[in-house]
Tab-separated table of C-alpha atoms in Angstrom:
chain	number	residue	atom	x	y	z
A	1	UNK	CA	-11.164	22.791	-6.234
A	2	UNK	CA	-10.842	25.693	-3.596
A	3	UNK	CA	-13.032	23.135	-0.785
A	4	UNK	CA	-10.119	21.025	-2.024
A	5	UNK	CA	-7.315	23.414	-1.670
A	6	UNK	CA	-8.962	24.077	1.960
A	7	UNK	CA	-9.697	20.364	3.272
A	8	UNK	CA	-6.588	18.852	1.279
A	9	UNK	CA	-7.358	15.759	4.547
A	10	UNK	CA	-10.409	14.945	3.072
A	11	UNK	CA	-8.565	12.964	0.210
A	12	UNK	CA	-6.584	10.699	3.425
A	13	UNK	CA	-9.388	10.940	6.047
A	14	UNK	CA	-8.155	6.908	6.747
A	15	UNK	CA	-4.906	7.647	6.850
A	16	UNK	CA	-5.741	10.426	9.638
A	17	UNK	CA	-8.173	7.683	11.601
A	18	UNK	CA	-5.707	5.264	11.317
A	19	UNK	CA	-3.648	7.213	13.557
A	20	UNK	CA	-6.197	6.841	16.695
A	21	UNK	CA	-6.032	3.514	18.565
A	22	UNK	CA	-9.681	2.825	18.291
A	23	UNK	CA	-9.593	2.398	14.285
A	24	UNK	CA	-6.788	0.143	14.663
A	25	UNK	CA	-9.217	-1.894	17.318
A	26	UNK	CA	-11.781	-2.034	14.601
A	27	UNK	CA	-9.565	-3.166	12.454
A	28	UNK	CA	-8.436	-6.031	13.835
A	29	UNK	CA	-11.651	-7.796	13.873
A	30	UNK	CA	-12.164	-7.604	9.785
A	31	UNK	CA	-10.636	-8.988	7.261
A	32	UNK	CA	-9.497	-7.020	4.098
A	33	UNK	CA	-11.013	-7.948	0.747
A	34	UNK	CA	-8.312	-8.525	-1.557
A	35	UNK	CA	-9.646	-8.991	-5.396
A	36	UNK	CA	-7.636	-9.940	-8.334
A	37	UNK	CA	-5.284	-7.327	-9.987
A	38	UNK	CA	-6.519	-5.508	-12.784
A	39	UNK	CA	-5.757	-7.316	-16.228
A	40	UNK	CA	-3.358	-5.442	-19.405
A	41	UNK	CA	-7.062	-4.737	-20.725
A	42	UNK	CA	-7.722	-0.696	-20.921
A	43	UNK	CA	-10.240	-0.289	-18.651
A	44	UNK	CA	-11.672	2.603	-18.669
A	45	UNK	CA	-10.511	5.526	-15.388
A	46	UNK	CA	-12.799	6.370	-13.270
A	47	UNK	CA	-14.765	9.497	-13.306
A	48	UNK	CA	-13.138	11.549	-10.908
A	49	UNK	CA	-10.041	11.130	-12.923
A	50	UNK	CA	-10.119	14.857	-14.646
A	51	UNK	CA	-10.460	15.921	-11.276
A	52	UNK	CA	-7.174	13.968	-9.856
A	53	UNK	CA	-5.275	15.352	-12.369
A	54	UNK	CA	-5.930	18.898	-11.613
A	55	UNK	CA	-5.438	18.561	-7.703
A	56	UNK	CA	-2.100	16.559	-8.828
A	57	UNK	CA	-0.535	19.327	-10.498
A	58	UNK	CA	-1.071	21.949	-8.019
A	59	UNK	CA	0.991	20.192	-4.400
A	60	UNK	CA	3.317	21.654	-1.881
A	61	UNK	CA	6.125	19.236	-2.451
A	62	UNK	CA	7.053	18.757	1.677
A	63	UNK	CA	2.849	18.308	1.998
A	64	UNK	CA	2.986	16.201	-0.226
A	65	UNK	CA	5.356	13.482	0.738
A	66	UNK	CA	3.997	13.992	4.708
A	67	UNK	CA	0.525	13.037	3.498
A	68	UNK	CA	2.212	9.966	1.659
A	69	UNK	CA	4.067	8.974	4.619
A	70	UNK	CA	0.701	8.895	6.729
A	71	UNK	CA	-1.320	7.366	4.148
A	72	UNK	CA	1.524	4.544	3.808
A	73	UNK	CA	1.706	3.358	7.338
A	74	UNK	CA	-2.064	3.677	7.221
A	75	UNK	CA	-2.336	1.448	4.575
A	76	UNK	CA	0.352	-0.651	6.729
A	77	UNK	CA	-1.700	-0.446	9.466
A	78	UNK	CA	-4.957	-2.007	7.775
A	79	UNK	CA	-2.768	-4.712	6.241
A	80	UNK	CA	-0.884	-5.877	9.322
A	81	UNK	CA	-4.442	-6.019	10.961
A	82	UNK	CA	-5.881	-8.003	7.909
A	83	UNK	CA	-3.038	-10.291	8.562
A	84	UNK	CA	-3.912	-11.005	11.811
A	85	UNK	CA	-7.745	-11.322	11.192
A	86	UNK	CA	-6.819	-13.980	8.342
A	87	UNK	CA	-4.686	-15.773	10.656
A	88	UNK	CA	-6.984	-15.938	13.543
A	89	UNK	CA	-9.393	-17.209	11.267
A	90	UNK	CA	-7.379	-20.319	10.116
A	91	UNK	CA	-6.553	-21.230	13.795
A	92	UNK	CA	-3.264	-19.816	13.366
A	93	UNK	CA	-3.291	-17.244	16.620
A	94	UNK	CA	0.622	-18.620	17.349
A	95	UNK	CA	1.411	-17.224	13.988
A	96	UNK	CA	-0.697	-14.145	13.910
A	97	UNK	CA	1.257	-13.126	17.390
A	98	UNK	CA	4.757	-13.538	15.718
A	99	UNK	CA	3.644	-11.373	12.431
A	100	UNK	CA	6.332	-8.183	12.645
A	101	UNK	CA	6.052	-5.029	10.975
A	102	UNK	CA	9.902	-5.028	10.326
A	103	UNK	CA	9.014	-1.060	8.698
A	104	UNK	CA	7.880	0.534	12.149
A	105	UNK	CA	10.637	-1.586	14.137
A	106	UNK	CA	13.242	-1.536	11.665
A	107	UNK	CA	12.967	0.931	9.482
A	108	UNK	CA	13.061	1.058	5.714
A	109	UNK	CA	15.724	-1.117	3.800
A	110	UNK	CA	14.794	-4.663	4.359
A	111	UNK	CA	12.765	-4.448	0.984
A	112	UNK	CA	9.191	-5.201	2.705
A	113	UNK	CA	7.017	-3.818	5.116
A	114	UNK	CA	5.764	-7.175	6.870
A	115	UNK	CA	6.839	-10.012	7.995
A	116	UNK	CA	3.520	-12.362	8.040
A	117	UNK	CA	3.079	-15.670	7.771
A	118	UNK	CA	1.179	-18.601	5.468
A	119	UNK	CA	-1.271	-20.789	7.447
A	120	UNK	CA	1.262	-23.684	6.725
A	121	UNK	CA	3.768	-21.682	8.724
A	122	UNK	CA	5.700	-20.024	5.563
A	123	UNK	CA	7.149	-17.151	5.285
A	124	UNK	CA	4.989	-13.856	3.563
A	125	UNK	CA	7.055	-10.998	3.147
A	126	UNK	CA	4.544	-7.762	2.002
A	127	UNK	CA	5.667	-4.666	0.585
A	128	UNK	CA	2.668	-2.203	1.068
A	129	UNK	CA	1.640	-0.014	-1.304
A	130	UNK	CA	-1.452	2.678	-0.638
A	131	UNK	CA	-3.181	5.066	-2.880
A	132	UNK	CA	-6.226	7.009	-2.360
A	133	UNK	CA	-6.662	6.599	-6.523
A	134	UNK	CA	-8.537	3.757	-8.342
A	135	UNK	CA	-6.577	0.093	-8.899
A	136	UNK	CA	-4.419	1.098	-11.890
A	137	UNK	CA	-2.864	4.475	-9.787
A	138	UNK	CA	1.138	4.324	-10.466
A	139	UNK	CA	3.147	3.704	-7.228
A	140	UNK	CA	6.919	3.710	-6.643
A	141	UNK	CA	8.818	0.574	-5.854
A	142	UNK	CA	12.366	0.922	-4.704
A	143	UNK	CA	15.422	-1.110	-6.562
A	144	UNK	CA	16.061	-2.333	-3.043
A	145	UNK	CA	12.311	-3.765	-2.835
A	146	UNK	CA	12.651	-5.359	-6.315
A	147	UNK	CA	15.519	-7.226	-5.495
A	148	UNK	CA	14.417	-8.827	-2.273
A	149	UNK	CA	11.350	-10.009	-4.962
A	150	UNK	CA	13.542	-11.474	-6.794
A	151	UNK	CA	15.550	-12.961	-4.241
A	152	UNK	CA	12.738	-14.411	-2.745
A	153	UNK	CA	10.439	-14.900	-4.851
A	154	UNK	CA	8.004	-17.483	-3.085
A	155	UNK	CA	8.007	-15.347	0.048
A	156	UNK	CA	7.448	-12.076	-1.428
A	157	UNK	CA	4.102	-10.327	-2.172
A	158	UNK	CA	3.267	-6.997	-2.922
A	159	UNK	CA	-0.066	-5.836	-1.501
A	160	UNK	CA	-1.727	-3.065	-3.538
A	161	UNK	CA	-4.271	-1.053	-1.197
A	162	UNK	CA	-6.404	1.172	-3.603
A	163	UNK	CA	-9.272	3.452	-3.219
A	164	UNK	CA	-7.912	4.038	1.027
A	165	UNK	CA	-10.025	6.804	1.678
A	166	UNK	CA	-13.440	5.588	0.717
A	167	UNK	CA	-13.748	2.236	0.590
A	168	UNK	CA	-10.130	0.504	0.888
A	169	UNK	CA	-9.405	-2.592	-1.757
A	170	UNK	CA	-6.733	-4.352	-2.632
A	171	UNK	CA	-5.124	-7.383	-4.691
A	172	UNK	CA	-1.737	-9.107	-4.372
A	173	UNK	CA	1.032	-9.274	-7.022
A	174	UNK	CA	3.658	-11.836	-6.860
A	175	UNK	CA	6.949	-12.004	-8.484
A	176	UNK	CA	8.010	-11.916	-10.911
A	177	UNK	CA	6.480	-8.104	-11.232
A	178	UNK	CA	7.244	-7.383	-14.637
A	179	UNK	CA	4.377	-10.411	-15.261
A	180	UNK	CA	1.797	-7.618	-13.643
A	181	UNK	CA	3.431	-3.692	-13.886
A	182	UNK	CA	5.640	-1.950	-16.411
A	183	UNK	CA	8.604	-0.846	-14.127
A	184	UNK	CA	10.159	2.362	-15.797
A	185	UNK	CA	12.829	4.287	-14.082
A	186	UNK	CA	11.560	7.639	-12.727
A	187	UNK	CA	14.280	9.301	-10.589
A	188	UNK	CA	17.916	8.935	-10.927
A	189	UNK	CA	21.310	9.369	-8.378
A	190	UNK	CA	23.672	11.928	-10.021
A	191	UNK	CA	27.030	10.711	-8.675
A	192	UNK	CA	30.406	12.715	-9.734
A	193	UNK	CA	32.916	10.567	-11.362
């Protein structure tokens, strides 16, 4: 725990690399595997859970959310490069050149991360979300980014990068996400009246 406390970037050393143009070179040229989303099953946590939980409750709040910050466009980063890769694969280099990351150019609000594209020429709109934890890690979705999934519902995927800073993995949820997640409300907006 006090290597830990120390060397707090070991837990995000991806999230640092992705920062360097070379990683992003690498990158390019593989593909991400993307698995199936865990089931409803209880399957077991991993091992190193016990040891999450204890670096969890001790955080600098402002740390914190910097690391997060990193770690997401990282995790943007590898999946706008998978996109590519998958693309370029199927033949589709027209489509992998037109592939946007509305977050970096736009900023947040337009209730995904990526604009990519289907082989068939079809829209994919990705939300992004990164954790260094294992597959069933809680993440935050905004009500913005739930109701662009349910607005567009055939466009919209959420892409759940897992595991980042050893050995990055990831499945795909569609909407509606309810089907996959339990959504429970964990901050509110205290407005006067």
């Amino acid at each position: 725990m006090r290597w830990l406390d120390r060397h707090s970037d070991w837990l995000a050393p991806a999230a640092r690399m992705a920062m360097g143009p070379s990683t992003s070179l690498f990158w390019e040229e593989a593909a991400l595997w993307i698995g199936p989303p865990p089931t409803h099953s209880n399957a077991p946590p991993p091992d190193e859970l016990e040891q999450m939980a204890a670096i969890a409750r001790k955080y600098d709040v402002a740390e914190r959310d910097a690391r997060n910050r990193a770690l997401g466009r990282a995790g943007e980063k590898r999946v706008l490069a998978h996109e590519r890769a998958t693309l370029r694969a199927a033949g589709r280099t027209d489509l992998a050149e037109r592939i946007r990351w509305v977050f970096d150019v736009d900023g947040d609000g337009a209730g995904y991360d990526i604009l990519s594209f289907a082989p068939d020429g079809s829209d994919r709109l990705i939300e992004v979300k990164t954790t260094n934890g294992w597959e069933r890690t809680p993440f935050h979705i905004t009500r913005n980014e739930l109701a662009v999934a349910e607005e567009r519902r055939s466009d919209w995927r959420l892409v759940r990068l897992w595991n980042f800073a050893r050995e990055p993995k990831a499945f795909e949820l569609r909407p509606p996400l309810e089907a996959h997640v339990s959504l429970m409300a964990a901050s509110y907006q205290a407005t006067f009246s």
